[in-house]
C-alpha cells in the first residue's frame, strides 16, 4: 500500500474507487476497506482525510455533479445570446444528470443521501452550480437577453427549478404518451426557463 498525497490525481484515484464501489453495491454496502483496496492505499490513509464513507461519497458527488454541469455549458457562439446559452445548458444539464450512472444508482438505492441537499442545506456542488449560474445571468444582464434582477436570487431560483426537474421528473412522466414523455417535459422546462429569464 502506498501513502496518498493530497493532490488532485491522488484524490481522483480514491474517488474513482469509491465510485466503482457505489456503482457495484450502493453506498450502504460500501466500506472504507473496499475503497482502500480498490484505490491501492491503506485504510489509515483514507481515515486521515475522510472519516467515513458518507464524507467520501459527498466529495465524489461534488466532483461528478460539477463535472456534469460544466460539460453541459455550451460553447459561446457569436450569434447566440447569453439567455439562449443558459437555457440550453440548463436543459442539457438536467438530461445529463438524469442519465448519469452514479446519480441513477443513488436515486434507486440510497435516495436518502440527497435529502439533506433538498431539505436542509446547500452542498458544495450546489454552491459551485450557483456560481456558474450567476456568471451566466450577469452575461445575460450585460447583453440585454436576461431580465435584470438580483443575480444570486435569480441563480437560486433557477437551481430550484432545474433541481426539481432533475430529482422528480420520473414521477411525472409517462413514456407511453408522447405528450407526457421525458422529452415533452424537457421542452416544457425550456419554455419555463425562457419565460422566466426573458426581459
Short mmCIF file of C-alpha atoms in Angstrom, two decimals:
data_model
loop_
_atom_site.label_atom_id
_atom_site.label_comp_id
_atom_site.label_asym_id
_atom_site.label_seq_id
_atom_site.Cartn_x
_atom_site.Cartn_y
_atom_site.Cartn_z
CA UNK A 1 0.00 0.00 0.00
CA UNK A 2 1.26 3.45 -0.86
CA UNK A 3 0.57 6.66 1.05
CA UNK A 4 -1.79 9.06 -0.69
CA UNK A 5 -0.78 12.68 -1.05
CA UNK A 6 -3.40 15.39 -1.13
CA UNK A 7 -3.15 16.29 -4.78
CA UNK A 8 -5.91 16.07 -7.33
CA UNK A 9 -4.70 12.93 -9.12
CA UNK A 10 -4.43 11.00 -5.84
CA UNK A 11 -7.83 12.23 -4.74
CA UNK A 12 -9.25 11.27 -8.11
CA UNK A 13 -7.88 7.73 -7.69
CA UNK A 14 -9.72 7.40 -4.37
CA UNK A 15 -12.90 9.00 -5.73
CA UNK A 16 -12.75 6.70 -8.76
CA UNK A 17 -12.52 3.76 -6.36
CA UNK A 18 -15.49 4.87 -4.27
CA UNK A 19 -17.49 5.50 -7.45
CA UNK A 20 -16.79 1.93 -8.60
CA UNK A 21 -17.83 0.57 -5.21
CA UNK A 22 -21.05 2.59 -5.10
CA UNK A 23 -21.98 1.60 -8.65
CA UNK A 24 -21.37 -2.05 -7.74
CA UNK A 25 -23.11 -2.31 -4.37
CA UNK A 26 -24.58 1.07 -3.37
CA UNK A 27 -23.46 3.43 -0.62
CA UNK A 28 -24.71 1.47 2.39
CA UNK A 29 -22.75 -1.63 1.40
CA UNK A 30 -19.57 0.26 0.50
CA UNK A 31 -16.85 0.26 3.18
CA UNK A 32 -13.63 2.21 3.55
CA UNK A 33 -11.84 -1.14 3.38
CA UNK A 34 -13.37 -1.78 -0.06
CA UNK A 35 -12.39 1.69 -1.25
CA UNK A 36 -8.84 1.40 0.11
CA UNK A 37 -8.40 -1.96 -1.60
CA UNK A 38 -9.64 -0.63 -4.95
CA UNK A 39 -7.53 2.54 -4.67
CA UNK A 40 -4.42 0.64 -3.55
CA UNK A 41 -3.98 2.60 -0.32
CA UNK A 42 -4.26 1.78 3.37
CA UNK A 43 -7.43 2.39 5.39
CA UNK A 44 -5.49 4.69 7.73
CA UNK A 45 -4.51 6.82 4.74
CA UNK A 46 -8.19 7.26 3.91
CA UNK A 47 -9.17 7.93 7.54
CA UNK A 48 -6.75 10.85 7.69
CA UNK A 49 -8.82 12.68 5.08
CA UNK A 50 -12.25 11.03 5.08
CA UNK A 51 -13.68 9.88 8.42
CA UNK A 52 -16.39 7.74 6.83
CA UNK A 53 -17.90 6.57 3.56
CA UNK A 54 -20.54 9.31 3.51
CA UNK A 55 -17.85 12.01 3.54
CA UNK A 56 -16.10 10.26 0.68
CA UNK A 57 -19.35 9.96 -1.25
CA UNK A 58 -20.04 13.66 -0.62
CA UNK A 59 -16.73 14.57 -2.25
CA UNK A 60 -17.46 12.15 -5.09
CA UNK A 61 -20.88 13.69 -5.71
CA UNK A 62 -19.35 17.17 -5.75
CA UNK A 63 -16.77 16.12 -8.33
CA UNK A 64 -19.27 14.29 -10.52
CA UNK A 65 -22.10 16.85 -10.37
CA UNK A 66 -19.82 19.82 -11.07
CA UNK A 67 -18.33 17.89 -13.99
CA UNK A 68 -21.80 17.17 -15.41
CA UNK A 69 -22.79 20.82 -15.07
CA UNK A 70 -19.65 22.25 -16.65
CA UNK A 71 -19.82 19.79 -19.54
CA UNK A 72 -23.43 20.86 -20.18
CA UNK A 73 -22.44 24.52 -20.64
CA UNK A 74 -22.49 25.19 -24.38
CA UNK A 75 -19.60 26.97 -26.06
CA UNK A 76 -20.11 30.66 -26.64
CA UNK A 77 -21.23 31.43 -30.16
CA UNK A 78 -21.19 34.97 -31.57
CA UNK A 79 -24.73 34.73 -32.95
CA UNK A 80 -26.31 33.32 -29.76
CA UNK A 81 -27.22 35.44 -26.73
CA UNK A 82 -26.44 34.56 -23.12
CA UNK A 83 -30.05 33.63 -22.29
CA UNK A 84 -30.20 31.05 -25.06
CA UNK A 85 -26.89 29.54 -23.97
CA UNK A 86 -28.01 29.46 -20.34
CA UNK A 87 -31.31 27.76 -21.16
CA UNK A 88 -29.59 25.30 -23.50
CA UNK A 89 -27.06 24.42 -20.78
CA UNK A 90 -29.68 24.00 -18.06
CA UNK A 91 -31.87 21.68 -20.12
CA UNK A 92 -28.83 19.67 -21.23
CA UNK A 93 -27.67 19.54 -17.60
CA UNK A 94 -30.99 18.11 -16.38
CA UNK A 95 -30.85 15.48 -19.10
CA UNK A 96 -27.22 14.61 -18.28
CA UNK A 97 -27.86 14.37 -14.54
CA UNK A 98 -30.83 12.08 -15.05
CA UNK A 99 -28.77 9.68 -17.17
CA UNK A 100 -25.62 9.81 -15.04
CA UNK A 101 -24.88 6.28 -13.68
CA UNK A 102 -23.94 7.49 -10.19
CA UNK A 103 -27.00 9.71 -9.89
CA UNK A 104 -29.27 6.89 -11.04
CA UNK A 105 -27.70 4.44 -8.59
CA UNK A 106 -28.08 6.82 -5.65
CA UNK A 107 -31.69 7.67 -6.55
CA UNK A 108 -32.54 3.98 -6.93
CA UNK A 109 -30.66 2.56 -3.92
CA UNK A 110 -29.67 5.35 -1.50
CA UNK A 111 -32.01 8.32 -2.15
CA UNK A 112 -31.77 9.47 1.47
CA UNK A 113 -28.26 10.74 0.65
CA UNK A 114 -29.81 13.50 -1.43
CA UNK A 115 -32.38 14.64 1.14
CA UNK A 116 -30.10 16.98 3.15
CA UNK A 117 -29.36 18.92 -0.06
CA UNK A 118 -33.07 19.20 -0.86
CA UNK A 119 -34.46 19.93 2.60
CA UNK A 120 -31.74 21.26 4.92
CA UNK A 121 -28.68 22.85 3.36
CA UNK A 122 -26.73 23.68 0.23
CA UNK A 123 -23.92 21.32 -0.65
CA UNK A 124 -20.58 22.11 -2.26
CA UNK A 125 -21.82 21.13 -5.71
CA UNK A 126 -24.90 23.36 -5.37
CA UNK A 127 -22.69 26.29 -4.35
CA UNK A 128 -20.49 25.69 -7.41
CA UNK A 129 -23.56 25.47 -9.65
CA UNK A 130 -24.92 28.73 -8.23
CA UNK A 131 -21.66 30.47 -9.14
CA UNK A 132 -21.88 29.16 -12.71
CA UNK A 133 -25.49 30.29 -12.97
CA UNK A 134 -24.77 33.74 -11.55
CA UNK A 135 -21.97 34.22 -14.10
CA UNK A 136 -24.30 33.28 -16.96
CA UNK A 137 -27.02 35.58 -15.65
CA UNK A 138 -24.62 38.52 -15.40
CA UNK A 139 -23.63 37.95 -19.02
CA UNK A 140 -27.32 37.96 -19.92
CA UNK A 141 -27.85 41.19 -18.00
CA UNK A 142 -24.92 42.73 -19.88
CA UNK A 143 -26.14 41.73 -23.36
CA UNK A 144 -29.79 42.53 -22.57
CA UNK A 145 -31.08 38.99 -23.12
CA UNK A 146 -31.90 38.28 -19.44
CA UNK A 147 -34.33 40.22 -17.27
CA UNK A 148 -32.26 42.36 -14.91
CA UNK A 149 -32.55 41.24 -11.31
CA UNK A 150 -30.53 40.18 -8.30
CA UNK A 151 -28.20 37.61 -9.90
CA UNK A 152 -27.80 35.46 -6.80
CA UNK A 153 -31.56 35.30 -6.19
CA UNK A 154 -32.17 34.55 -9.85
CA UNK A 155 -29.49 31.82 -9.76
CA UNK A 156 -31.06 30.21 -6.69
CA UNK A 157 -34.49 30.33 -8.29
CA UNK A 158 -33.17 28.67 -11.45
CA UNK A 159 -31.48 25.97 -9.39
CA UNK A 160 -34.75 25.29 -7.56
CA UNK A 161 -36.49 24.79 -10.90
CA UNK A 162 -33.91 22.53 -12.52
CA UNK A 163 -33.31 20.61 -9.30
CA UNK A 164 -36.99 19.68 -9.10
CA UNK A 165 -36.98 18.51 -12.73
CA UNK A 166 -33.81 16.50 -12.11
CA UNK A 167 -35.00 14.80 -8.94
CA UNK A 168 -38.71 14.35 -9.58
CA UNK A 169 -39.24 14.18 -13.32
CA UNK A 170 -39.60 10.41 -13.43
CA UNK A 171 -42.56 10.64 -11.04
CA UNK A 172 -44.44 12.75 -13.59
CA UNK A 173 -43.58 11.16 -16.93
CA UNK A 174 -45.49 8.57 -18.90
CA UNK A 175 -43.18 7.40 -21.65
CA UNK A 176 -46.08 5.68 -23.47
CA UNK A 177 -47.69 9.08 -24.00
CA UNK A 178 -45.65 11.41 -26.24
CA UNK A 179 -47.27 14.43 -24.58
CA UNK A 180 -46.09 13.27 -21.13
CA UNK A 181 -42.72 11.83 -22.08
CA UNK A 182 -39.35 12.97 -20.74
CA UNK A 183 -38.71 14.80 -24.00
CA UNK A 184 -42.03 16.65 -23.71
CA UNK A 185 -41.24 17.72 -20.14
CA UNK A 186 -37.74 18.89 -21.13
CA UNK A 187 -39.35 21.02 -23.84
CA UNK A 188 -41.69 22.40 -21.16
CA UNK A 189 -38.67 23.13 -18.96
CA UNK A 190 -37.08 25.03 -21.83
CA UNK A 191 -40.23 27.14 -22.17
CA UNK A 192 -40.39 27.79 -18.41
CA UNK A 193 -36.76 28.92 -18.33
CA UNK A 194 -37.15 31.15 -21.40
CA UNK A 195 -40.20 32.86 -19.92
CA UNK A 196 -38.52 33.24 -16.52
CA UNK A 197 -35.41 34.87 -17.95
CA UNK A 198 -36.88 36.94 -20.77
CA UNK A 199 -36.65 40.72 -20.21
#
